[in-house]
PDB file of C-alpha atoms in Angstrom:
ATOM      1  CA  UNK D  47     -40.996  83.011 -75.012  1.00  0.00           C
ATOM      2  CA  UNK D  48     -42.501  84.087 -71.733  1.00  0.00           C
ATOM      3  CA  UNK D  49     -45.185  82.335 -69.859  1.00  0.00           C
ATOM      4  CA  UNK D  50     -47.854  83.811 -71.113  1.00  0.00           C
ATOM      5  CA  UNK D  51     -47.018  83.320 -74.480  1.00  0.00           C
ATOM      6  CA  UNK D  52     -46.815  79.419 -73.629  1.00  0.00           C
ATOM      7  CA  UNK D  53     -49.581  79.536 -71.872  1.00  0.00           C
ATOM      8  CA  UNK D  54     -51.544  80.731 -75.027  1.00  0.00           C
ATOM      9  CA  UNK D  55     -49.870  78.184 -77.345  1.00  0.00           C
ATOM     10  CA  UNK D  56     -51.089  75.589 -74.845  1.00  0.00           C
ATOM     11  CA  UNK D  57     -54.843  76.899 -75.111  1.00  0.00           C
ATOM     12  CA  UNK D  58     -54.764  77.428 -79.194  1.00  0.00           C
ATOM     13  CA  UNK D  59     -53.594  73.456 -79.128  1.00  0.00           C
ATOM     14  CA  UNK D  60     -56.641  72.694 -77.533  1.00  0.00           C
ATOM     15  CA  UNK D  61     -58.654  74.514 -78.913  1.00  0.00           C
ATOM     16  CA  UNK D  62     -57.743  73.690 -82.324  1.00  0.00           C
ATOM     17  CA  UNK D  63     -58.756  69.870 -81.215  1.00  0.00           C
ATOM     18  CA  UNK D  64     -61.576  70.363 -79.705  1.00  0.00           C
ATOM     19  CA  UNK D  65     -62.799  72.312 -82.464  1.00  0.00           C
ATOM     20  CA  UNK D  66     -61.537  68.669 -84.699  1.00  0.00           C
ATOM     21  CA  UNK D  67     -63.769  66.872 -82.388  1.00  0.00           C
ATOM     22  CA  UNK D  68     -66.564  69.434 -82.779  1.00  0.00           C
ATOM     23  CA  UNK D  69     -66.887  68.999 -86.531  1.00  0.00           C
ATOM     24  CA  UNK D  70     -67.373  65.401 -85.597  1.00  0.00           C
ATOM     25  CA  UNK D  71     -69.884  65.627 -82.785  1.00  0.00           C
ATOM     26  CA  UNK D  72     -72.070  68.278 -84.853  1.00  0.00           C
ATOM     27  CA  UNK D  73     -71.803  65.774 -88.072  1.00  0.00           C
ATOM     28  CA  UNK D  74     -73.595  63.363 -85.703  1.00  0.00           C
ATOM     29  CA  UNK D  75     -76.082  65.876 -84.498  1.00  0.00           C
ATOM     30  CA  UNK D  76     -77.106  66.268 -88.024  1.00  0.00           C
ATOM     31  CA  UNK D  77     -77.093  62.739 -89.377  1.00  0.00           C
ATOM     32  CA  UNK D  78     -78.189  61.170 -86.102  1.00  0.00           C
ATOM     33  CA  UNK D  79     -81.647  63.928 -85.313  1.00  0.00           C
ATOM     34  CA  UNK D  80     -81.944  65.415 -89.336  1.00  0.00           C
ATOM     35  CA  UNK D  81     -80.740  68.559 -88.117  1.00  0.00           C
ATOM     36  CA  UNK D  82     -80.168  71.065 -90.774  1.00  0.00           C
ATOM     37  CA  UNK D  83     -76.929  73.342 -90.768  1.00  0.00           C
ATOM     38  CA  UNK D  84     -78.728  76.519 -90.141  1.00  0.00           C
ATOM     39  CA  UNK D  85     -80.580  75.088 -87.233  1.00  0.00           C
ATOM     40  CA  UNK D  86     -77.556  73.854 -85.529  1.00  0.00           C
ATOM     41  CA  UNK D  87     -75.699  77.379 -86.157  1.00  0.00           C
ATOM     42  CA  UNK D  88     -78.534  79.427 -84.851  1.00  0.00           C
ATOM     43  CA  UNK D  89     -78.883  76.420 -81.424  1.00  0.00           C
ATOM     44  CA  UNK D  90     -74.818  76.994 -81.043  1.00  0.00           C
ATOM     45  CA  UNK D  91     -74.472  80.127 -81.192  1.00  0.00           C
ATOM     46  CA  UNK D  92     -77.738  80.872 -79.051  1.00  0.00           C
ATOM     47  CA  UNK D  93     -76.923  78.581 -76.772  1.00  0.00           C
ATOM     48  CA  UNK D  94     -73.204  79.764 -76.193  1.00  0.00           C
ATOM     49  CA  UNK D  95     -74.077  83.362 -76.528  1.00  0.00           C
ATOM     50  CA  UNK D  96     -76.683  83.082 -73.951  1.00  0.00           C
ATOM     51  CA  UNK D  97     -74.557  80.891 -71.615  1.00  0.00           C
ATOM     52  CA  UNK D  98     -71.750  83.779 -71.842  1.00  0.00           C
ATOM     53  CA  UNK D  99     -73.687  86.546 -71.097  1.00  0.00           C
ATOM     54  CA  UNK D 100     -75.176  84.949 -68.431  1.00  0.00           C
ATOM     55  CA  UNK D 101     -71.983  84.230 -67.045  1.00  0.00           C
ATOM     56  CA  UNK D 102     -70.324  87.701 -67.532  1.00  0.00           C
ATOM     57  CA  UNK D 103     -73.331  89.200 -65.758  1.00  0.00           C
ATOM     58  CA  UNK D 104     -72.867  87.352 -62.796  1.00  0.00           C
ATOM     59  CA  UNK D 105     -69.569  88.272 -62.308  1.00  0.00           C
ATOM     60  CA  UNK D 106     -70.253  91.883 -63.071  1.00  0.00           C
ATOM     61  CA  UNK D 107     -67.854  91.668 -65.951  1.00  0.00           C
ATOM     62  CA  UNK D 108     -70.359  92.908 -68.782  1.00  0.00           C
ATOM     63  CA  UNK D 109     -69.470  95.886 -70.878  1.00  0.00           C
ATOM     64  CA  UNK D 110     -70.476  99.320 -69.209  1.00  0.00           C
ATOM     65  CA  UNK D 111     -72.707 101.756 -70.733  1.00  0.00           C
ATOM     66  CA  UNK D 112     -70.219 103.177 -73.644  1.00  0.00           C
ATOM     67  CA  UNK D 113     -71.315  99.801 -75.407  1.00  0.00           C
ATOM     68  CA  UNK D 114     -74.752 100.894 -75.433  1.00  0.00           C
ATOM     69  CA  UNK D 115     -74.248 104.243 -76.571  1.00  0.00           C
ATOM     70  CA  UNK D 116     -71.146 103.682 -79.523  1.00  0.00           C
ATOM     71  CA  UNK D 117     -73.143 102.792 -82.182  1.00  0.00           C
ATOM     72  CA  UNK D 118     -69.318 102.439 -83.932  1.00  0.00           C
ATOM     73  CA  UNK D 119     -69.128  99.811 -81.677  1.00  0.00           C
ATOM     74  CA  UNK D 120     -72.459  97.666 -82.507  1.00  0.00           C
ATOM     75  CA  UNK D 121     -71.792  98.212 -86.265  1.00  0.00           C
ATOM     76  CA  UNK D 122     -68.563  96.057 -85.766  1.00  0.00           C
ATOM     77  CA  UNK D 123     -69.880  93.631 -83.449  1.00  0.00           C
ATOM     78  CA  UNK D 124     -72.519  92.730 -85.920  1.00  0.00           C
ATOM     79  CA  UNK D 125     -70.172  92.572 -88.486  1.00  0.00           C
ATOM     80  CA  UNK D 126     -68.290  90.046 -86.802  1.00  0.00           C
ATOM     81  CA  UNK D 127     -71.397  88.324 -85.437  1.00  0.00           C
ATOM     82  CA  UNK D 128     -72.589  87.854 -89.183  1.00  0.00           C
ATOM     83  CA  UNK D 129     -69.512  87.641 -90.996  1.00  0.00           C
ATOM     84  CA  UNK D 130     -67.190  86.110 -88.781  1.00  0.00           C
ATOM     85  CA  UNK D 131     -69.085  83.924 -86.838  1.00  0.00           C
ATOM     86  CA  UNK D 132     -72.377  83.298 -88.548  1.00  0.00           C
ATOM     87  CA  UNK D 133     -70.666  82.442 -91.816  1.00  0.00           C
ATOM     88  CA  UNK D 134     -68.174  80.780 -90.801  1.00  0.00           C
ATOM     89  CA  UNK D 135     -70.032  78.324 -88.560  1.00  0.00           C
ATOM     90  CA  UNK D 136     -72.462  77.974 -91.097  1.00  0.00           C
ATOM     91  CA  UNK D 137     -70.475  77.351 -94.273  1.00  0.00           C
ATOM     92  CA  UNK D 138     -68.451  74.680 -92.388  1.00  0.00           C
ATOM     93  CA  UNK D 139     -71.250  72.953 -90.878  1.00  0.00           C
ATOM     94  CA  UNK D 140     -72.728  72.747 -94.943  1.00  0.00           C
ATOM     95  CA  UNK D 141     -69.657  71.762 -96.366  1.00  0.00           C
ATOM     96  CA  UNK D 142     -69.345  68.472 -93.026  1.00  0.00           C
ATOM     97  CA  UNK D 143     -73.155  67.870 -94.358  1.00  0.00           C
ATOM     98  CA  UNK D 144     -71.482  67.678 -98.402  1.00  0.00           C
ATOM     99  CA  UNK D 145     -68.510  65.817 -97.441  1.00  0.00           C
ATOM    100  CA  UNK D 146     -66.552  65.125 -93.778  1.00  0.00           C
ATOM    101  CA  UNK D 147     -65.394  66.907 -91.114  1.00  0.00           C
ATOM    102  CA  UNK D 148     -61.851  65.986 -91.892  1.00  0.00           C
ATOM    103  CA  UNK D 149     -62.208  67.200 -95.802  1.00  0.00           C
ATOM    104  CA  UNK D 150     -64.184  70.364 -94.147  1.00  0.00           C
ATOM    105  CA  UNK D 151     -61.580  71.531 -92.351  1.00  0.00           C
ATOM    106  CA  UNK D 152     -58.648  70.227 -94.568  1.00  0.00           C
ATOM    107  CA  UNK D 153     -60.904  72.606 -97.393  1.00  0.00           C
ATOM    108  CA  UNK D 154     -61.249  75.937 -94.502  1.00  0.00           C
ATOM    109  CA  UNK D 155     -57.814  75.708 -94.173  1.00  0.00           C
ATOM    110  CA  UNK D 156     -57.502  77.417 -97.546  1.00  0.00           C
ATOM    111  CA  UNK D 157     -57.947  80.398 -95.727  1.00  0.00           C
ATOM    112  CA  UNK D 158     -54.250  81.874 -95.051  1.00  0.00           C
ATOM    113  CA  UNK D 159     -53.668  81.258 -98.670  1.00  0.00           C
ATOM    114  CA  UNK D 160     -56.347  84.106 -99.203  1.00  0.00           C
ATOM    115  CA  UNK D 161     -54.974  86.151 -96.235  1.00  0.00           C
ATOM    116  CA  UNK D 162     -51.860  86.323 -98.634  1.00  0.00           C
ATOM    117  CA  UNK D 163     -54.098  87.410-101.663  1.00  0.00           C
ATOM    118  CA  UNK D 164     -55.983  89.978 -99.591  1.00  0.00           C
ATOM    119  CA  UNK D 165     -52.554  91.688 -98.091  1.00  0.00           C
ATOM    120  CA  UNK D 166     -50.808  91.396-101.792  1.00  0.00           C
ATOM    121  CA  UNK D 167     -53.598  93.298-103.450  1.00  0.00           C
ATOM    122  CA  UNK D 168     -53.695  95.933-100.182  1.00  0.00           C
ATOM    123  CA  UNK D 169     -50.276  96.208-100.011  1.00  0.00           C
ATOM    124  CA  UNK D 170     -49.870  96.742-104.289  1.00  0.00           C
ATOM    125  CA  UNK D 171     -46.891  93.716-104.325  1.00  0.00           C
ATOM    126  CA  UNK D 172     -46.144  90.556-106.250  1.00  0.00           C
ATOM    127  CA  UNK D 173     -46.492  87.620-103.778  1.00  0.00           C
ATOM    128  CA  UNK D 174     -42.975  86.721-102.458  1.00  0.00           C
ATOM    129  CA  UNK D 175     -40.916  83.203-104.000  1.00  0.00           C
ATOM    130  CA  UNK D 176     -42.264  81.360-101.000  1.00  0.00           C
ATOM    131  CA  UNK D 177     -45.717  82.769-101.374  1.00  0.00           C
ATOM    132  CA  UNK D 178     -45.884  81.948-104.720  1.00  0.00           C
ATOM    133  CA  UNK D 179     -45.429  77.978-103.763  1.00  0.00           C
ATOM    134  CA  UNK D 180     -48.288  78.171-101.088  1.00  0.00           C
ATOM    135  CA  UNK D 181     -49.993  79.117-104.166  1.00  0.00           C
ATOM    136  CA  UNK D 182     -48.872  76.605-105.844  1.00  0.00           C
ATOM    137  CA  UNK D 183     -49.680  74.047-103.313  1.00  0.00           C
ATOM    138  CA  UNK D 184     -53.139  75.530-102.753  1.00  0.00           C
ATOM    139  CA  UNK D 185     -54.215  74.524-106.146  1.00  0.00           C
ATOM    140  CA  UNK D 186     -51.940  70.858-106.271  1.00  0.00           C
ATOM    141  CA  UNK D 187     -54.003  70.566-102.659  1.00  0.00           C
ATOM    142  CA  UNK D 188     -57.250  71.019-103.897  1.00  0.00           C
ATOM    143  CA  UNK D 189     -57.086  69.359-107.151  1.00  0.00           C
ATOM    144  CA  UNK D 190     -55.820  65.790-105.243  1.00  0.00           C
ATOM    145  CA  UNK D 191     -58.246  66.327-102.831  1.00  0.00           C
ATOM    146  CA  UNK D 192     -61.266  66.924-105.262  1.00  0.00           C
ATOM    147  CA  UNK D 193     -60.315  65.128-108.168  1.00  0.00           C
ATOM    148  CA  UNK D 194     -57.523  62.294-106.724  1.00  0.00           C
ATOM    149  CA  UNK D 195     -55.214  63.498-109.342  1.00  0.00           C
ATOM    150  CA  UNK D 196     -58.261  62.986-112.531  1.00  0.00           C
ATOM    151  CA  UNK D 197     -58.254  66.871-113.547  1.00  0.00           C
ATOM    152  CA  UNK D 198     -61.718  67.232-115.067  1.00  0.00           C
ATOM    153  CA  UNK D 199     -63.867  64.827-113.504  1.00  0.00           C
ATOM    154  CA  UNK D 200     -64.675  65.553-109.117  1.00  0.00           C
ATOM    155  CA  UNK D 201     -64.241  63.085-106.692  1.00  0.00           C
ATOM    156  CA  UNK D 202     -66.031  65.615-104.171  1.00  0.00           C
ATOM    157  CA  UNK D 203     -69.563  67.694-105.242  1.00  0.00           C
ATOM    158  CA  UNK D 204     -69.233  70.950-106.726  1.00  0.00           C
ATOM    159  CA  UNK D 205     -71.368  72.187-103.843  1.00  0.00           C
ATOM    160  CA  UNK D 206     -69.133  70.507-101.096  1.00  0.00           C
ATOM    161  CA  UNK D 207     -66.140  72.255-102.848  1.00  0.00           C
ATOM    162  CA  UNK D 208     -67.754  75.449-103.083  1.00  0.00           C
ATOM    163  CA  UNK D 209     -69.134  75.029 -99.785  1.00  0.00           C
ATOM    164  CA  UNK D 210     -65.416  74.657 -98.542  1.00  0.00           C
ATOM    165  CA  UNK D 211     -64.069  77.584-100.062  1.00  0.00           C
ATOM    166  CA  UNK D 212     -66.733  79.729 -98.443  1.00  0.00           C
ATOM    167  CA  UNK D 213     -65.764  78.081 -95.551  1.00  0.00           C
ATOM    168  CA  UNK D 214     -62.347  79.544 -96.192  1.00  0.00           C
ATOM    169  CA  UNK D 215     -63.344  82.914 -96.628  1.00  0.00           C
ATOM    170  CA  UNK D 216     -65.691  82.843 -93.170  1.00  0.00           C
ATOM    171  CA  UNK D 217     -62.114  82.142 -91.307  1.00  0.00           C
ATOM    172  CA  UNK D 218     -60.654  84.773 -93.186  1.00  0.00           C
ATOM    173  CA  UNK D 219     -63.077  87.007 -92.008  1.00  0.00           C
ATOM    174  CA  UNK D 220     -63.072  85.460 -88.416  1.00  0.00           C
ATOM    175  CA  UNK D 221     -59.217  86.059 -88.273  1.00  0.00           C
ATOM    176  CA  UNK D 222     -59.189  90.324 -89.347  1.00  0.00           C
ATOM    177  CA  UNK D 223     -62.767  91.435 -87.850  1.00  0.00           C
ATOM    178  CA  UNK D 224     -62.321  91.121 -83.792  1.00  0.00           C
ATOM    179  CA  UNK D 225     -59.287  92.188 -83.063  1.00  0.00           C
ATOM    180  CA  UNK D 226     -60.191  95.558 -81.707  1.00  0.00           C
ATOM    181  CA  UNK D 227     -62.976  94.031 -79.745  1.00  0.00           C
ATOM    182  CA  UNK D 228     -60.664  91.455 -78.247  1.00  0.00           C
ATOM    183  CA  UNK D 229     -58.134  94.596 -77.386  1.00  0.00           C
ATOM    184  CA  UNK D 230     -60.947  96.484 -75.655  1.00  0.00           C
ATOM    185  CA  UNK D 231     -63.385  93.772 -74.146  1.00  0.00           C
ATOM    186  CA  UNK D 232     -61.189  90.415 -74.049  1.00  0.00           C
ATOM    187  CA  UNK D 233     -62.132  87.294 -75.729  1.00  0.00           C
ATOM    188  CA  UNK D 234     -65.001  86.083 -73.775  1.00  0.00           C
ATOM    189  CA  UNK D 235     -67.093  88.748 -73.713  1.00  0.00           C
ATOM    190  CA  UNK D 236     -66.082  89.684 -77.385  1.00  0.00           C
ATOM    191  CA  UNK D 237     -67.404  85.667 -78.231  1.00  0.00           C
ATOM    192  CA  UNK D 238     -70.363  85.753 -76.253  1.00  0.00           C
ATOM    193  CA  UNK D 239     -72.022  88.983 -77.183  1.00  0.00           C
ATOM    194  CA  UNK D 240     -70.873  88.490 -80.873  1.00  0.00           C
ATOM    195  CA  UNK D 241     -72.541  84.561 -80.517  1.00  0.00           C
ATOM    196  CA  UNK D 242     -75.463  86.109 -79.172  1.00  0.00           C
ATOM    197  CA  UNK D 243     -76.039  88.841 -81.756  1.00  0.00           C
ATOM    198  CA  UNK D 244     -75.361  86.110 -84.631  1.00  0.00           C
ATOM    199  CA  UNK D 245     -77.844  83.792 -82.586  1.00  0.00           C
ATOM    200  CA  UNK D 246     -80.338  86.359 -82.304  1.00  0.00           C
ATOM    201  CA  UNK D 247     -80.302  87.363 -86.172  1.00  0.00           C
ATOM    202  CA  UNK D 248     -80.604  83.702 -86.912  1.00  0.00           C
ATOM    203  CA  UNK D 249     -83.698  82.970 -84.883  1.00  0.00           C
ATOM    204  CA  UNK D 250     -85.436  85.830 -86.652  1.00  0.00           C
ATOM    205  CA  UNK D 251     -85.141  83.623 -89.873  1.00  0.00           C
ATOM    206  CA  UNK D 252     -84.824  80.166 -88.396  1.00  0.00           C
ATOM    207  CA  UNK D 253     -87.137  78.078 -85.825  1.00  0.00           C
ATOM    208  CA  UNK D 254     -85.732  74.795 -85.162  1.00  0.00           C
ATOM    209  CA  UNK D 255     -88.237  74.311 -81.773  1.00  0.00           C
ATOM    210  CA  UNK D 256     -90.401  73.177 -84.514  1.00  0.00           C
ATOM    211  CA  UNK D 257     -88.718  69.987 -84.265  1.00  0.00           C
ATOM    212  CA  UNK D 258     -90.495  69.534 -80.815  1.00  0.00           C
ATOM    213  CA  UNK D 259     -90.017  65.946 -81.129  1.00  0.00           C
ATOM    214  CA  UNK D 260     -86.565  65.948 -81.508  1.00  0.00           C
ATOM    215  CA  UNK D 261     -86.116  67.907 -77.670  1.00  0.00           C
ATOM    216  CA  UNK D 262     -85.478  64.727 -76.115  1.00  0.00           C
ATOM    217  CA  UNK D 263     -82.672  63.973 -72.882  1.00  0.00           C
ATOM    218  CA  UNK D 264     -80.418  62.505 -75.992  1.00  0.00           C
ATOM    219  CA  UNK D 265     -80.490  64.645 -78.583  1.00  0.00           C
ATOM    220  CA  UNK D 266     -79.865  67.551 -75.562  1.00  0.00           C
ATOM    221  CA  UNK D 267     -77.069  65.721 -74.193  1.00  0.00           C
ATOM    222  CA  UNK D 268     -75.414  65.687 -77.549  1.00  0.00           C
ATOM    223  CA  UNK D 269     -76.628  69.391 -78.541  1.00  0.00           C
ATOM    224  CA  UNK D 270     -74.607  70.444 -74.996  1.00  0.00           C
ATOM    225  CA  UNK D 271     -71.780  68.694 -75.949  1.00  0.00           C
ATOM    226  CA  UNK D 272     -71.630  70.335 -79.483  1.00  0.00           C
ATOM    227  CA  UNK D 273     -71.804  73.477 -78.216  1.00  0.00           C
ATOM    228  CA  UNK D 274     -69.425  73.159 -75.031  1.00  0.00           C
ATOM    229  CA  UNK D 275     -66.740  71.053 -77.219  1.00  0.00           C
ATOM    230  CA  UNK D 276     -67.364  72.454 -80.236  1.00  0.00           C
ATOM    231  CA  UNK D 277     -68.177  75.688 -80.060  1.00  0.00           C
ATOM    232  CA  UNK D 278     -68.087  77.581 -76.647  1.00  0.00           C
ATOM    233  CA  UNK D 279     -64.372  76.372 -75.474  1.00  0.00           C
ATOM    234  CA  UNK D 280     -62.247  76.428 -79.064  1.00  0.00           C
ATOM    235  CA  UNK D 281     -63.781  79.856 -79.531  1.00  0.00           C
ATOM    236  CA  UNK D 282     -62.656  81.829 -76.463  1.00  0.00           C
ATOM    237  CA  UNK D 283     -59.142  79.762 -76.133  1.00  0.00           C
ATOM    238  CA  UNK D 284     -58.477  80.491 -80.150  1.00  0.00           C
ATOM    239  CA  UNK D 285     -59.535  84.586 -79.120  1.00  0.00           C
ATOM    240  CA  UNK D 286     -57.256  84.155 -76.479  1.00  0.00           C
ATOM    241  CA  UNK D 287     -54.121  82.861 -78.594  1.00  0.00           C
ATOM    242  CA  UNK D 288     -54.727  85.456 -80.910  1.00  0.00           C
ATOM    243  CA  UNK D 289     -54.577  88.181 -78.476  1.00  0.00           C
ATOM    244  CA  UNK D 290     -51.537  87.083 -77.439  1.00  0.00           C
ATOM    245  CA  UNK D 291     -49.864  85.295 -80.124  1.00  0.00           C
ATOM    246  CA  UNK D 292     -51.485  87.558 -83.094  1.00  0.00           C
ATOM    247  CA  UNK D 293     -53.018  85.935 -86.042  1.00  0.00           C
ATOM    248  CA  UNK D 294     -50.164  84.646 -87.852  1.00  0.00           C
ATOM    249  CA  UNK D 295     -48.858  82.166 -85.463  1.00  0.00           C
ATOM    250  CA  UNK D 296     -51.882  81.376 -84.316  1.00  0.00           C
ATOM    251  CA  UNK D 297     -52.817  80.130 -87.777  1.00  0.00           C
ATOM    252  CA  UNK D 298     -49.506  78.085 -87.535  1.00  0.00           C
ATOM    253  CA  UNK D 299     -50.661  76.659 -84.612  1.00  0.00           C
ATOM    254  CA  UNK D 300     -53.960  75.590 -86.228  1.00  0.00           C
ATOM    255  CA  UNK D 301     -52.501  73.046 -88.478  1.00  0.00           C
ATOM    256  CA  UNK D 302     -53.409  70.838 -85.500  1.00  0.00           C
ATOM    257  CA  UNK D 303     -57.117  71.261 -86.181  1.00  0.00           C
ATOM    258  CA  UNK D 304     -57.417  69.440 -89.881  1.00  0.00           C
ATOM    259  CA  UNK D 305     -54.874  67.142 -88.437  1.00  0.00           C
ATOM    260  CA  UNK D 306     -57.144  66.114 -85.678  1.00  0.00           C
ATOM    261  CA  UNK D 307     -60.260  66.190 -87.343  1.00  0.00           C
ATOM    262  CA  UNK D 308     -59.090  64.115 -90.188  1.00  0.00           C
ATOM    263  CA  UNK D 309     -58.173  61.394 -87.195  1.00  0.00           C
ATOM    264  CA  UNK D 310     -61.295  61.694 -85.500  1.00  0.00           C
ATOM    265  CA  UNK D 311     -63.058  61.409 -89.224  1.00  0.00           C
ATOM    266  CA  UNK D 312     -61.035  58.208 -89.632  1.00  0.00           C
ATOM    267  CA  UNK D 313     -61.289  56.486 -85.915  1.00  0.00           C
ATOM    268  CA  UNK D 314     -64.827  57.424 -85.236  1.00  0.00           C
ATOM    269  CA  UNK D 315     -67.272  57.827 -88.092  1.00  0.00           C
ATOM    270  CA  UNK D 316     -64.836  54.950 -90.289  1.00  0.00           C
ATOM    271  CA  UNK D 317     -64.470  57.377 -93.196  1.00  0.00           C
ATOM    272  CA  UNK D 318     -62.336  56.052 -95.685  1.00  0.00           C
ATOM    273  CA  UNK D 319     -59.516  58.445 -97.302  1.00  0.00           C
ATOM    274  CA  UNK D 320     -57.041  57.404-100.189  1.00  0.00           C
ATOM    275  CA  UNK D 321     -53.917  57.976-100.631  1.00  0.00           C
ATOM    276  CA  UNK D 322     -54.113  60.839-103.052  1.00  0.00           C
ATOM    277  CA  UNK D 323     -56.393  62.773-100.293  1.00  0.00           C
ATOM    278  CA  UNK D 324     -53.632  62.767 -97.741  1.00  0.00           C
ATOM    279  CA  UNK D 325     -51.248  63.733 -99.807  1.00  0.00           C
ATOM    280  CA  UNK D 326     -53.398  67.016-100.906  1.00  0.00           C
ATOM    281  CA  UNK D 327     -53.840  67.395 -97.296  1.00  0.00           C
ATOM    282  CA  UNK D 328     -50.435  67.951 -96.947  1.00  0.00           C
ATOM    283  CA  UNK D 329     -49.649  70.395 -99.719  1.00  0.00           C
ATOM    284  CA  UNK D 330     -52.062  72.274 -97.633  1.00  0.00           C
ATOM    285  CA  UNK D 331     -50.743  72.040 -94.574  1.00  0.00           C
ATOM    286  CA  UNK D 332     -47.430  72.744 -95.855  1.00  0.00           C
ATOM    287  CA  UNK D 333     -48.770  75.875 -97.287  1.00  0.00           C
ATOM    288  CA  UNK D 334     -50.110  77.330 -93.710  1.00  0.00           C
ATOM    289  CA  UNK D 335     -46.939  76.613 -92.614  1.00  0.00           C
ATOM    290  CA  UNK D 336     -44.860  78.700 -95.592  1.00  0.00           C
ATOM    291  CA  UNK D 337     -47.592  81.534 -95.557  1.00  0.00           C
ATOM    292  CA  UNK D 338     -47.180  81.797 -91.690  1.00  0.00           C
ATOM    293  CA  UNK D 339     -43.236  80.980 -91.806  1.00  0.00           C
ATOM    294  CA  UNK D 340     -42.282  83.456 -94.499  1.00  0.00           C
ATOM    295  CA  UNK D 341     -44.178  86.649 -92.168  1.00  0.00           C
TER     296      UNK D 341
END
């Protein structure tokens, strides 16, 4: 594997905990200053978007004037802005709010299991012996997780489970849409100008300055945390595993992130999990890592 390779197995690492510790710094933001989901997706991605641009133009690195002129080009960055970053962020941020950030991001991790779907249907196959069991330990996962094992009655809302699975499909979509953008503009600018699109079409629909009395020093501090931790730094270091990894061992790699942000559940908020839960964590996990082994 040559250095740069290593180098971006390093980077997905951290990013993958940072974003952990992001689910649990923005589950404070919203318990801790009654911050709604929306609101905190529209602030991050505003915020981040902004801070990127800014940055880029300073350093003279922002996309020349074929941007502005390939509309081709705006159609899929608004794709990816809305369906790769705005639902995503969103969905996960409303399932945390239903449940945890642990069971969040145990529940998003669902995603390569639809990958698999997606490519079987494409691709006019039968899912391979090995895909078949990351099926099959999708649903075991899932039904532990929500039900500890009592099929019929849920241990976890029906709206935190369907939250999750949307979840799932907003990192499906995060995964396929920016590739070409990363191949032509690189994964910072391809973040920041999709964050500030997403943040952008957000604040047409959502005004969380209305909640003047919340723009304190504290709640700042922790809002610039949340989006430095938890948004801003896993994004462009995942982008930039991805462009050089591809998307398949990069989601390999990401088994890391439920791990850590079950941990971080546990040590700092003192959310309980039983038995039954970490076991349907790990049928999970062991199904990213027979969906990603098995390609």
């Amino acid at each position: 594997m040559g250095t740069k390779k290593i180098m971006a197995v390093i980077l997905t690492i951290i990013a993958c905990m940072f974003w952990g510790l992001g689910g649990v710094l923005s589950q404070h933001v919203m318990q801790t200053f009654h911050v709604l989901p929306q609101e905190l997706t529209m602030l991050r991605m505003s915020i981040t978007g902004g801070g990127v641009l800014i940055y880029l133009a300073l350093r003279k690195k922002l996309p020349g004037k074929e941007f502005f002129e390939n509309s081709s080009i705006w159609k899929r960055f608004v794709t990816f802005a809305i369906a790769g970053l705005v639902f995503n962020q969103f969905s996960y941020l409303k399932t945390i709010t239903l449940t945890n950030p642990g069971t969040a991001t145990i529940l998003q991790y669902v995603a390569p299991i639809l990958l698999l779907i997606y490519y079987c249907l494409v691709g006019k196959r039968w899912p391979k012996r090995k895909e078949i069991f990351a099926i099959l330990f999708t649903i075991v996962g899932i039904l532990l997780i929500t039900t500890h094992g009592k099929v019929g009655q849920l241990v976890l809302s029906k709206k935190g489970l369907v939250w999750g699975m949307l979840s799932a499909v907003g990192m499906v979509f995060y995964h396929m849409l920016p590739l070409p953008l990363i191949k032509r503009y690189g994964p910072l600018a391809t973040t920041g100008i999709g964050m500030a699109i997403g943040g952008l079409c957000l604040s047409l629909f959502i005004h969380p300055w209305n909640h003047l009395d919340l723009m304190n020093g504290h709640f700042i501090l922790w809002l610039v945390l949340t989006v430095i931790v938890g948004t801003l730094t896993p994004y462009v270091l995942y982008l930039k595993g991805i462009q050089y990894l591809g998307p398949l061992p990069v989601s390999l790699i990401g088994t890391v992130e439920p791990v850590a942000s079950t941990l971080l559940t546990v040590f700092l908020l003192k959310t309980s999990f039983v038995l039954l839960d970490y076991l349907g964590m790990g049928f999970i996990l062991a199904t990213v890592l027979l969906t990603v082994h098995d390609k």
